[in-house]
Coordinates of N, CA and C in Angstrom, one line a residue:
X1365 N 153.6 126.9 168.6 CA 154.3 125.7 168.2 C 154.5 125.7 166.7
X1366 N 155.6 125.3 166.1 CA 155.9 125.0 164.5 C 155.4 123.9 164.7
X1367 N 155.3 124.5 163.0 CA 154.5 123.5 162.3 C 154.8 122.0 162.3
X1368 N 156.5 122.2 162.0 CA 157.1 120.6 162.0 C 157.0 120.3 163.3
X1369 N 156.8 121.0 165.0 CA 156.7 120.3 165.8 C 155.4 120.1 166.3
X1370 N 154.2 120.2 165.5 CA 153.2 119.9 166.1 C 152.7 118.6 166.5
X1371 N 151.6 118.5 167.3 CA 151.0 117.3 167.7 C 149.8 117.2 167.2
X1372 N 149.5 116.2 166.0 CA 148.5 116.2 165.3 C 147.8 115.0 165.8
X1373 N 146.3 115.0 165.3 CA 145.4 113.9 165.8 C 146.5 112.6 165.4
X1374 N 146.9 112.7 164.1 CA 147.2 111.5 163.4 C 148.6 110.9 164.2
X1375 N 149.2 112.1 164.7 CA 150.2 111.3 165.6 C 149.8 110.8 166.9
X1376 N 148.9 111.1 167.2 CA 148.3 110.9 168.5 C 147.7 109.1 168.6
X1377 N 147.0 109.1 167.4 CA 146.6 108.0 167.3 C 147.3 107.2 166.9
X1378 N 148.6 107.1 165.9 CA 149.6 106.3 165.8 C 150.5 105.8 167.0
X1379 N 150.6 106.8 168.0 CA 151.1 106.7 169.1 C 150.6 106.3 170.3
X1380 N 149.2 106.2 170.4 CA 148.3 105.2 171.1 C 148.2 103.8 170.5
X1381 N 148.1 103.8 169.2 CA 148.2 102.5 168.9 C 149.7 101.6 169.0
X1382 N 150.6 102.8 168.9 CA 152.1 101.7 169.4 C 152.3 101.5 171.2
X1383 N 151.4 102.3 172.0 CA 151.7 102.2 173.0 C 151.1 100.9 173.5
X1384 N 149.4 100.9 172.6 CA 148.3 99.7 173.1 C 148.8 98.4 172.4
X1385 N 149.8 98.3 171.6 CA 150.6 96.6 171.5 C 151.5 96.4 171.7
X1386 N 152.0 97.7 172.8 CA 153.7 97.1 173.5 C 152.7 96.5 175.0
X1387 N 151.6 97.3 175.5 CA 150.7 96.8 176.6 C 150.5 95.2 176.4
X1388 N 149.6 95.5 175.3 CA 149.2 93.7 175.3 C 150.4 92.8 174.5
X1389 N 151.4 93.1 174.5 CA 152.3 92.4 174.5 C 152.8 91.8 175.6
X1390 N 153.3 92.6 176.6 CA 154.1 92.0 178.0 C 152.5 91.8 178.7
X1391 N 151.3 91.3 178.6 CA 150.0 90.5 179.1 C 150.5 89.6 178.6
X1392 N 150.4 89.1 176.9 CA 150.6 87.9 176.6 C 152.0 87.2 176.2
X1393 N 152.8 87.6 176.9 CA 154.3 87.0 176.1 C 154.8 85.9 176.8
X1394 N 153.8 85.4 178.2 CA 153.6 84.5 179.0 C 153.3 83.2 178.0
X1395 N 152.2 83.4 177.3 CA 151.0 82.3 176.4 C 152.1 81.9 175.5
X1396 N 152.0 80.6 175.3 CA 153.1 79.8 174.3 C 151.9 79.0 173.4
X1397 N 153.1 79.7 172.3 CA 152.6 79.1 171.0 C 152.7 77.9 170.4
X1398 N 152.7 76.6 169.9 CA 153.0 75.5 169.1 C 152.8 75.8 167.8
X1399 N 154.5 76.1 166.6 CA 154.2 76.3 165.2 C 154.6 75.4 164.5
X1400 N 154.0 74.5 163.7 CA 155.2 73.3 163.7 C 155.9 72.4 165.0
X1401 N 157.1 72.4 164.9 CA 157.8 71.7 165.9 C 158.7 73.1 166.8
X1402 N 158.0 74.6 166.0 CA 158.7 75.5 167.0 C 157.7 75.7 168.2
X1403 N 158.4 76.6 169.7 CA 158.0 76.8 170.7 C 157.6 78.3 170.6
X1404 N 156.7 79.1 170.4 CA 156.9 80.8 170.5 C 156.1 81.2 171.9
X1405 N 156.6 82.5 171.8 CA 155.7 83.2 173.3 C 154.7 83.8 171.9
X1406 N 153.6 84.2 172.5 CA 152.3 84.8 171.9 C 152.8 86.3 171.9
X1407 N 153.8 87.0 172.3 CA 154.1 88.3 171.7 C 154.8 88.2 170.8
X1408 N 155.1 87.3 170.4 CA 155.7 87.4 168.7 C 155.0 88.1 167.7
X1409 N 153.4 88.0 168.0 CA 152.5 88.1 167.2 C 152.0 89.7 167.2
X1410 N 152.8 90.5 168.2 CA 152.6 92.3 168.7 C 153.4 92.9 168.5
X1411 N 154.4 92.6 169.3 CA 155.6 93.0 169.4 C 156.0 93.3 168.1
X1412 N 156.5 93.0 167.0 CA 156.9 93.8 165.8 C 155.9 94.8 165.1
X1413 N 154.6 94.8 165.9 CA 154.0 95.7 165.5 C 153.9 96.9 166.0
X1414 N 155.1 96.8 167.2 CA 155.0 98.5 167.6 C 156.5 99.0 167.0
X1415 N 157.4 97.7 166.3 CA 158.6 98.6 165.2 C 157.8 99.1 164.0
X1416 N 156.7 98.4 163.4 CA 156.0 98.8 162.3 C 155.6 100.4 162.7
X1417 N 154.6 100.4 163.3 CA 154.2 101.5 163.9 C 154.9 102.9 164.1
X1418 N 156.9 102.1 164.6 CA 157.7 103.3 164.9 C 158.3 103.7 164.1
X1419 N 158.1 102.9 163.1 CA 159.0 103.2 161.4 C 157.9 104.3 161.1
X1420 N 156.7 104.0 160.9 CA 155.7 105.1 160.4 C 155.9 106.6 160.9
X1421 N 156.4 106.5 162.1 CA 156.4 107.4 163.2 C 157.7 108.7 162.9
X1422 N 158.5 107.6 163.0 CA 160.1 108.2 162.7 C 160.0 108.8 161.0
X1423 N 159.8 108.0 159.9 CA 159.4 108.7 158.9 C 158.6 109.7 158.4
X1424 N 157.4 109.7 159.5 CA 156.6 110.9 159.1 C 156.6 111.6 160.0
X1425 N 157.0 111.9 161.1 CA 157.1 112.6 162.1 C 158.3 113.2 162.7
X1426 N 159.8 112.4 162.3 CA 160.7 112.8 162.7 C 161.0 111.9 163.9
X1427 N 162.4 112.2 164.6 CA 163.0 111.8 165.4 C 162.3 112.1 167.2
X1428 N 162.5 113.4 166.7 CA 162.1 114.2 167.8 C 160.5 113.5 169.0
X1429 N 159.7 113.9 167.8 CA 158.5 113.5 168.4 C 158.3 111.8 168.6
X1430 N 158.9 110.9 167.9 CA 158.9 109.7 167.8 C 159.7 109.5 169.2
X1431 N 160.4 110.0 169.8 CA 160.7 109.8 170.8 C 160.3 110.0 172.1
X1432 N 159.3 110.8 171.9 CA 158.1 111.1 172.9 C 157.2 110.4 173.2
X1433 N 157.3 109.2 172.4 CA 155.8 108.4 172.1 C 156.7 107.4 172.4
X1434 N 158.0 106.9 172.2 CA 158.9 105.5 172.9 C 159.2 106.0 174.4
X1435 N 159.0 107.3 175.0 CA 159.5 107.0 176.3 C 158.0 107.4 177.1
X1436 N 156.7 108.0 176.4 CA 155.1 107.6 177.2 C 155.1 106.1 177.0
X1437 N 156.0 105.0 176.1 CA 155.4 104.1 176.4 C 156.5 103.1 177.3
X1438 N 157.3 103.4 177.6 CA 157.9 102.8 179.0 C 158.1 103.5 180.1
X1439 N 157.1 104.7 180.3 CA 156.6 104.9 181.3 C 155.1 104.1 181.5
X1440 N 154.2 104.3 180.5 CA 153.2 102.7 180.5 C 153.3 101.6 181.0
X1441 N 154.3 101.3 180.6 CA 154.7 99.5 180.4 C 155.4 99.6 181.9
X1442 N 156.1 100.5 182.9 CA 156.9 100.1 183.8 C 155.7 100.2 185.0
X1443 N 154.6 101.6 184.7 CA 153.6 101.6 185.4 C 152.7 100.5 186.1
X1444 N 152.2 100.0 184.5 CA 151.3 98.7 184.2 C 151.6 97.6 185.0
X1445 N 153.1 97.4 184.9 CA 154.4 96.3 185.9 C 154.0 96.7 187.4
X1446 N 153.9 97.8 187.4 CA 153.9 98.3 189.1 C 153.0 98.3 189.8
X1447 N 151.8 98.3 188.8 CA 150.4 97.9 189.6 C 150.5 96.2 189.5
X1448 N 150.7 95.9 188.4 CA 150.6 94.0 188.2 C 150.9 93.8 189.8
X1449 N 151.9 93.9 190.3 CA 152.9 93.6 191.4 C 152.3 93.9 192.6
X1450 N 151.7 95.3 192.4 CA 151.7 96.0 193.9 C 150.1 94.8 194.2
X1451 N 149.0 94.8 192.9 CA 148.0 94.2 193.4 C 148.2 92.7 193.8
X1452 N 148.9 91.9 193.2 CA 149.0 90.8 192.7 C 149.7 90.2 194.7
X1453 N 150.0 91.4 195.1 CA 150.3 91.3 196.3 C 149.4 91.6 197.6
X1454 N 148.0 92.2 197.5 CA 147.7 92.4 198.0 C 146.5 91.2 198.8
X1455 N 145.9 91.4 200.1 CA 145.1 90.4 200.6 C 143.8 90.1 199.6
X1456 N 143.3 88.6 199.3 CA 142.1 88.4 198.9 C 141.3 88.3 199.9
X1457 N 139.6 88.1 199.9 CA 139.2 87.3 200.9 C 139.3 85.4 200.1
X1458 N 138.6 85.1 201.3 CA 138.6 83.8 201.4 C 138.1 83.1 200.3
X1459 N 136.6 83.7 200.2 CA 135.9 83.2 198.5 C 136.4 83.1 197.2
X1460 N 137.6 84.3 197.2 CA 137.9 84.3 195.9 C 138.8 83.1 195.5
X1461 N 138.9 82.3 194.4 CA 139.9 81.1 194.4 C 140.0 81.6 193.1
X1462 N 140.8 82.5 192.6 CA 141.1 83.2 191.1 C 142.7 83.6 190.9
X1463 N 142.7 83.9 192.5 CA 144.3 84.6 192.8 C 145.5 83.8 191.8
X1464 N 145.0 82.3 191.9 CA 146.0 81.8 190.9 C 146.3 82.2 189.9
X1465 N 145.4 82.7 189.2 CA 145.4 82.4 187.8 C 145.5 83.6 187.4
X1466 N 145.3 84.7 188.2 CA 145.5 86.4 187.7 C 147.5 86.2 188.0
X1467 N 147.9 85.6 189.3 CA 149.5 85.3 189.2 C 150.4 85.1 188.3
X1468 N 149.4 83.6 187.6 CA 150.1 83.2 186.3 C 150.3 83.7 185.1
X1469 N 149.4 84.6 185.1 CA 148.6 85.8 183.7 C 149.9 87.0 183.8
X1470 N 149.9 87.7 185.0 CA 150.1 88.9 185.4 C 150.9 88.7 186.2
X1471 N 151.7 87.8 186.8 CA 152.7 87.6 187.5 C 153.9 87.7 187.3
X1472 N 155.4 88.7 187.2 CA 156.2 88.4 186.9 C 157.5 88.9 187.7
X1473 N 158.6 88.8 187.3 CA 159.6 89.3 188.4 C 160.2 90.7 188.0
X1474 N 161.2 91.0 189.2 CA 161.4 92.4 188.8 C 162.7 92.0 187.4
X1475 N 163.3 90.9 187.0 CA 164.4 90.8 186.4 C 163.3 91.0 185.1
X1476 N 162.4 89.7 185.0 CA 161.8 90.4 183.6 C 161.3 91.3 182.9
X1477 N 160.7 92.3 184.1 CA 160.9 93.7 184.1 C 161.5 95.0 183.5
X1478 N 162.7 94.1 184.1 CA 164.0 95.1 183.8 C 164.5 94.7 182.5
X1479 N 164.9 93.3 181.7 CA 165.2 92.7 180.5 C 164.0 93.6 179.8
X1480 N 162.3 93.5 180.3 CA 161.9 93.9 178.9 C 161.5 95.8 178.6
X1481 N 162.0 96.2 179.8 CA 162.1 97.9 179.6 C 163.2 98.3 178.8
X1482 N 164.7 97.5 179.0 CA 165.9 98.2 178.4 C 165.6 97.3 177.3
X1483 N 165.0 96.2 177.0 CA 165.1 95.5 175.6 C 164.4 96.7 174.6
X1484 N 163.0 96.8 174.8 CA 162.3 97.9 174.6 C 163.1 99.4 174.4
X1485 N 163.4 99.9 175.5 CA 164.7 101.4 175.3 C 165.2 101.5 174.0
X1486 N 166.2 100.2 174.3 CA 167.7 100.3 173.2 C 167.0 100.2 172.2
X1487 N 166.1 99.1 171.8 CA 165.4 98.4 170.3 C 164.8 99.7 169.8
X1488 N 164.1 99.9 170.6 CA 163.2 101.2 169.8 C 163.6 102.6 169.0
X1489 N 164.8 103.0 169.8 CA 165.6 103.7 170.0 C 167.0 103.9 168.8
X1490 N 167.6 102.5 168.9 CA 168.1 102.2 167.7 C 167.2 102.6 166.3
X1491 N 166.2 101.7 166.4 CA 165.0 101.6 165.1 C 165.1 102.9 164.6
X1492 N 164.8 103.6 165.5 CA 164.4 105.2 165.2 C 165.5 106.1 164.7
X1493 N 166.8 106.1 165.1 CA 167.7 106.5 164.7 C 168.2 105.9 163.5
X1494 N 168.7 104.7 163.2 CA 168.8 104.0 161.7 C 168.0 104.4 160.8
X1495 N 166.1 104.5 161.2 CA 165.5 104.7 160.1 C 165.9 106.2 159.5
X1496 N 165.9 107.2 160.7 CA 166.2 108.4 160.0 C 167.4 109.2 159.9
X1497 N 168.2 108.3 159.8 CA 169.4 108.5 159.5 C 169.4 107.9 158.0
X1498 N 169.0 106.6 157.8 CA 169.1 106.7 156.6 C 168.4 107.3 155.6
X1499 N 167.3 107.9 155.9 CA 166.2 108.7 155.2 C 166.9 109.8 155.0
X1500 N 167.8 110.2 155.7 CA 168.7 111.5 155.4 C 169.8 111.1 154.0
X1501 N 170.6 110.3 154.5 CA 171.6 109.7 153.9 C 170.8 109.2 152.3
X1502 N 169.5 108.6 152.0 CA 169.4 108.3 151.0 C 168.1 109.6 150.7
X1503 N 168.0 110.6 151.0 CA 167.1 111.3 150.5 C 165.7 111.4 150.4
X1504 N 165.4 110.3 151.3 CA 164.3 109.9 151.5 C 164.0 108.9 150.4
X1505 N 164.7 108.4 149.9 CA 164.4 107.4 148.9 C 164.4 105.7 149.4
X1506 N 163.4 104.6 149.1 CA 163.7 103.6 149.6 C 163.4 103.1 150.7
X1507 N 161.8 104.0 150.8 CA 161.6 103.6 152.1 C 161.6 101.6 152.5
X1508 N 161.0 101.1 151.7 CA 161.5 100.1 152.0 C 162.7 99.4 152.3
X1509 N 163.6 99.6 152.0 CA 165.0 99.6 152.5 C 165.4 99.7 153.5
X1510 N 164.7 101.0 154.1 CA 165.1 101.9 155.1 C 164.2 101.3 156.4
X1511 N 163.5 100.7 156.2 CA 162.3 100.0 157.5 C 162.9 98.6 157.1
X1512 N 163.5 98.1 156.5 CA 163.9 96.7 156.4 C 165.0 97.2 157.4
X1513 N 165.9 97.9 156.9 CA 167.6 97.5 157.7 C 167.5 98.3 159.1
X1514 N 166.2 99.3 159.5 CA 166.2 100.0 160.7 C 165.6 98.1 161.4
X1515 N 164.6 97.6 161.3 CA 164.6 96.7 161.5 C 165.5 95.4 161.7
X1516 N 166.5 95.4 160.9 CA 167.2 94.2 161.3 C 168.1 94.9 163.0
X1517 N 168.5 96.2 162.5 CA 169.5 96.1 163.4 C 168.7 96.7 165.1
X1518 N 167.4 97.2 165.2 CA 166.6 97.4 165.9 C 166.7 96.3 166.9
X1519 N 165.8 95.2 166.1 CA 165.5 93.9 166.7 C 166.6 93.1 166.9
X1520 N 167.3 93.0 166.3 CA 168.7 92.7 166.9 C 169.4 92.9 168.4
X1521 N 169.1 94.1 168.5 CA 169.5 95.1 170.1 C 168.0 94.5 171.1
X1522 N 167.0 94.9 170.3 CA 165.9 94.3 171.3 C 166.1 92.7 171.9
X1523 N 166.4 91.8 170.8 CA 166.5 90.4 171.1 C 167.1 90.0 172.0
X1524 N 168.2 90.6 171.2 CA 169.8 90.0 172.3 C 169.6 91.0 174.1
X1525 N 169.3 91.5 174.1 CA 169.5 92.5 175.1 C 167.9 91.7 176.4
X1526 N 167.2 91.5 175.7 CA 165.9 90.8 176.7 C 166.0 89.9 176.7
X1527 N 166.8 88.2 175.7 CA 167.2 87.2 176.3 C 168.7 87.5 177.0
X1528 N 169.3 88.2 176.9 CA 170.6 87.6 178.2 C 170.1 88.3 179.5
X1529 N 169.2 89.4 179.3 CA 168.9 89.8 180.4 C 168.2 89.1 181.5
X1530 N 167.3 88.5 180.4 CA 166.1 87.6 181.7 C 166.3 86.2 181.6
X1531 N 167.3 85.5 180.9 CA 168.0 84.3 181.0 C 169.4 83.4 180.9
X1532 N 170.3 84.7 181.1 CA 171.2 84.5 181.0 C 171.9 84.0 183.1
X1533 N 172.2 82.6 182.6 CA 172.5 82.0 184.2 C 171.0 81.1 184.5
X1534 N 170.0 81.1 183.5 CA 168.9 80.2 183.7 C 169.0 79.1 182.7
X1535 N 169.7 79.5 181.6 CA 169.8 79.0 180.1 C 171.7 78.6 180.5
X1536 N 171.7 77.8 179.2 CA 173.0 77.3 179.2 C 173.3 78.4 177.8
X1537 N 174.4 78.9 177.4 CA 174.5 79.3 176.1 C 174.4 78.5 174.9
X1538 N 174.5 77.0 175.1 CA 174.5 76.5 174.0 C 172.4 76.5 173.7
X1539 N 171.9 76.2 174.9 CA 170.0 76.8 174.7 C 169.8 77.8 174.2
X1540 N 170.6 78.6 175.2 CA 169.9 80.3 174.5 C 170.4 80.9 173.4
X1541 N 171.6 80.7 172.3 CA 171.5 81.6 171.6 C 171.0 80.6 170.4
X1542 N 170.3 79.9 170.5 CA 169.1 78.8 169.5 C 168.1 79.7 169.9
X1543 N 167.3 80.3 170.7 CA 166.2 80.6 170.9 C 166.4 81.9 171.0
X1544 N 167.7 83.2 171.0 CA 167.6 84.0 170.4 C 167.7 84.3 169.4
X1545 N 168.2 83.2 168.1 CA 168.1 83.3 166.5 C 166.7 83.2 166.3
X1546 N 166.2 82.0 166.9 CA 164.6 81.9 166.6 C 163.8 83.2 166.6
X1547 N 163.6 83.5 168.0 CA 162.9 84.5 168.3 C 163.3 86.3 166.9
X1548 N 164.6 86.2 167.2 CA 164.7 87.1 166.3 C 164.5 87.1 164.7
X1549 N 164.5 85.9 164.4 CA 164.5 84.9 163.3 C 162.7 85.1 162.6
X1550 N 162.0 85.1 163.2 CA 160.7 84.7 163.3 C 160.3 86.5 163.1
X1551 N 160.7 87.5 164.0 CA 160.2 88.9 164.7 C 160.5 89.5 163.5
X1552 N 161.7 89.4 163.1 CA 162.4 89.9 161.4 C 162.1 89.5 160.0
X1553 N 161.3 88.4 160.2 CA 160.6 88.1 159.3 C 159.1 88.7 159.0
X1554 N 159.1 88.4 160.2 CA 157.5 89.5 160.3 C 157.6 90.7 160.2
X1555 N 158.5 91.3 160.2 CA 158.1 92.9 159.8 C 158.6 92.7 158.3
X1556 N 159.5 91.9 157.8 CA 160.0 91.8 156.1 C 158.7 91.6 155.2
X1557 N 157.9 91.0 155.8 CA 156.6 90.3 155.6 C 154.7 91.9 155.2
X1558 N 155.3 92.3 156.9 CA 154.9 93.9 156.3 C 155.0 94.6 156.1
X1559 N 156.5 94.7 155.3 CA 157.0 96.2 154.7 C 156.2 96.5 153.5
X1560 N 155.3 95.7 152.9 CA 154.4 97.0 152.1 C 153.3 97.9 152.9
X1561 N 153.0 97.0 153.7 CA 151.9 97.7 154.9 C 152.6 99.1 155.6
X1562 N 153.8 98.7 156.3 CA 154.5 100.1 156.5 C 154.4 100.6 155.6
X1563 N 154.8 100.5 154.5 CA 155.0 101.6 153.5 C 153.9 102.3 153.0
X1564 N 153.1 101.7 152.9 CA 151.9 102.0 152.6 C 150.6 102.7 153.7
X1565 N 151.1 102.4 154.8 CA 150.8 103.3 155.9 C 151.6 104.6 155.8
X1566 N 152.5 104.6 156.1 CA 153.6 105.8 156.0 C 153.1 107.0 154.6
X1567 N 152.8 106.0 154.2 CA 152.5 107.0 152.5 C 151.3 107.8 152.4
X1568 N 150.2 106.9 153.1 CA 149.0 107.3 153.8 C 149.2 108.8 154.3
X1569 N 149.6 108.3 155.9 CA 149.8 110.0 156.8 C 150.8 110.6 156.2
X1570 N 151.8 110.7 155.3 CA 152.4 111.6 154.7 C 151.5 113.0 154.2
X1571 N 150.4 111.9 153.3 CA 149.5 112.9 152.4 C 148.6 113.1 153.6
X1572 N 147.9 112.3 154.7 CA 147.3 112.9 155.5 C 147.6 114.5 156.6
X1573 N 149.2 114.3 156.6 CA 149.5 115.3 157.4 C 150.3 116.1 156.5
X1574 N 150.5 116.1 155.5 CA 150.9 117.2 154.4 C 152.1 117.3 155.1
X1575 N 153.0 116.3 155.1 CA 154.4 116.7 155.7 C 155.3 115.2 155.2
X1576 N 156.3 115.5 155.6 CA 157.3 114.4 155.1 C 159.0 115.0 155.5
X1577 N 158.7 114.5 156.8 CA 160.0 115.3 157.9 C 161.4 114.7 158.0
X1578 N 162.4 115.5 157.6 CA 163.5 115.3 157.4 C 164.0 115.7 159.4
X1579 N 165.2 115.0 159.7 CA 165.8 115.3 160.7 C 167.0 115.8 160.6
X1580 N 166.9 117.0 159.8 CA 168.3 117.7 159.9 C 168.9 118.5 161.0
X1581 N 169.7 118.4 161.5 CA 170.3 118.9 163.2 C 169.9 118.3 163.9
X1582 N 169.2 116.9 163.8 CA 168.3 116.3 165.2 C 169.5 115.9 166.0
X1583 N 169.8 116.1 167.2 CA 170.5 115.5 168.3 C 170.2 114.2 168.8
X1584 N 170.4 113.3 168.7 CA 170.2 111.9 168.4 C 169.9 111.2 169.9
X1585 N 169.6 112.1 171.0 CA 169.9 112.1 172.4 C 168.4 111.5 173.1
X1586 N 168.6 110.4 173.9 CA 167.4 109.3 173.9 C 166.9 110.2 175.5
X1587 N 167.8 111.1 176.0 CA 167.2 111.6 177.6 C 167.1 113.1 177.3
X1588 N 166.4 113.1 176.4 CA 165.7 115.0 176.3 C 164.5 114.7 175.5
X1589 N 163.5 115.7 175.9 CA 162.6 115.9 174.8 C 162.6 117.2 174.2
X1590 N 163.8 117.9 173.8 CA 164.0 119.0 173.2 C 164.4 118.6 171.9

């Protein structure tokens, strides 16, 4: 294996750690938050941490392998969904009086499912391509910049794409696109919030892995791992 394609500890663990906050994201995105007079789901608080994570990823790793680690983790996340369902269906005995509350926790439908795998897909996917496209286009300069605007238009695709999916025909439009500015409003702020932390992660495993990967000829293609 070349060198630029290796699989190092450091990606391994960056990529477990983006996999293990897209997990405990769809557990808690159920749990509502009170901020002020706003309403949030409790994955507001994860969920931009696995764009954080993919910005580090895409920049020090490239396209290639960063893509390997966005499609182990919706095969995770659809898995995770498949057991939630298959058990959540299965007989208790009589003693147990819990079944409720693993329902309400872990219970979900196949629509929300579906809204948060393609929201997930597209978002991630976009991210990844923006970021290293413009890392090419500006020479790798700016990385801040470059994880701000992969960001805006990432989350953008993720937002819009997981509210019309799992509420569009439950919501009125004039509800839902208030509560997709919000949500997106809030998710984009939070990663603006730790763009020194990206950056300063990223800068980290750069020098950790003695690399700093450009994606020239990368095929921009979301269904290969070549």
């Amino acid at each position: 294996m070349k060198t630029h394609d290796r699989l190092s500890p450091g990606f391994f663990i960056l990529s477990l750690a983006f996999i293990t906050c897209l997990l405990i994201t769809n557990v808690v995105a159920g749990r509502l938050i009170a901020l002020g007079s706003f309403t949030l789901t409790g994955d507001l608080f994860f969920f931009p941490l696995t764009y954080i994570l993919g910005d580090v990823l895409t920049e020090v790793y490239g396209f290639r392998r960063t893509r390997l680690t966005i499609w182990a983790g919706l095969a995770a996340n659809i898995f995770m969904a498949a057991v939630f369902m298959l058990l959540l269906r299965t007989p208790t005995p009589e003693f147990f009086d819990g079944n409720a509350a693993y329902v309400l926790v872990l219970g979900t439908t196949a629509r929300i499912v579906l809204a948060s795998s393609a929201a997930y897909f597209l978002g991630e996917f976009v991210n990844s391509v923006v970021l290293s496209r413009l890392k090419l286009i500006t020479q790798g300069r700016w990385l801040w910049l470059r994880t701000i605007a992969s960001s805006i238009v990432g989350q953008a695709v993720d937002t819009i794409t997981f509210m019309t999916i799992a509420f569009i025909g439950v919501y009125q439009p004039s509800a839902l696109i208030p509560m997709i500015l919000v949500q997106y409003g809030f998710k984009l702020g939070y990663e603006v919030l730790a763009t020194p932390f990206t950056c300063w992660l990223a800068v980290r495993m750069k020098r950790y892995e003695g690399e700093d990967h450009f994606d020239y000829g990368v095929k921009y293609n979301p269904f290969t791992l070549k």
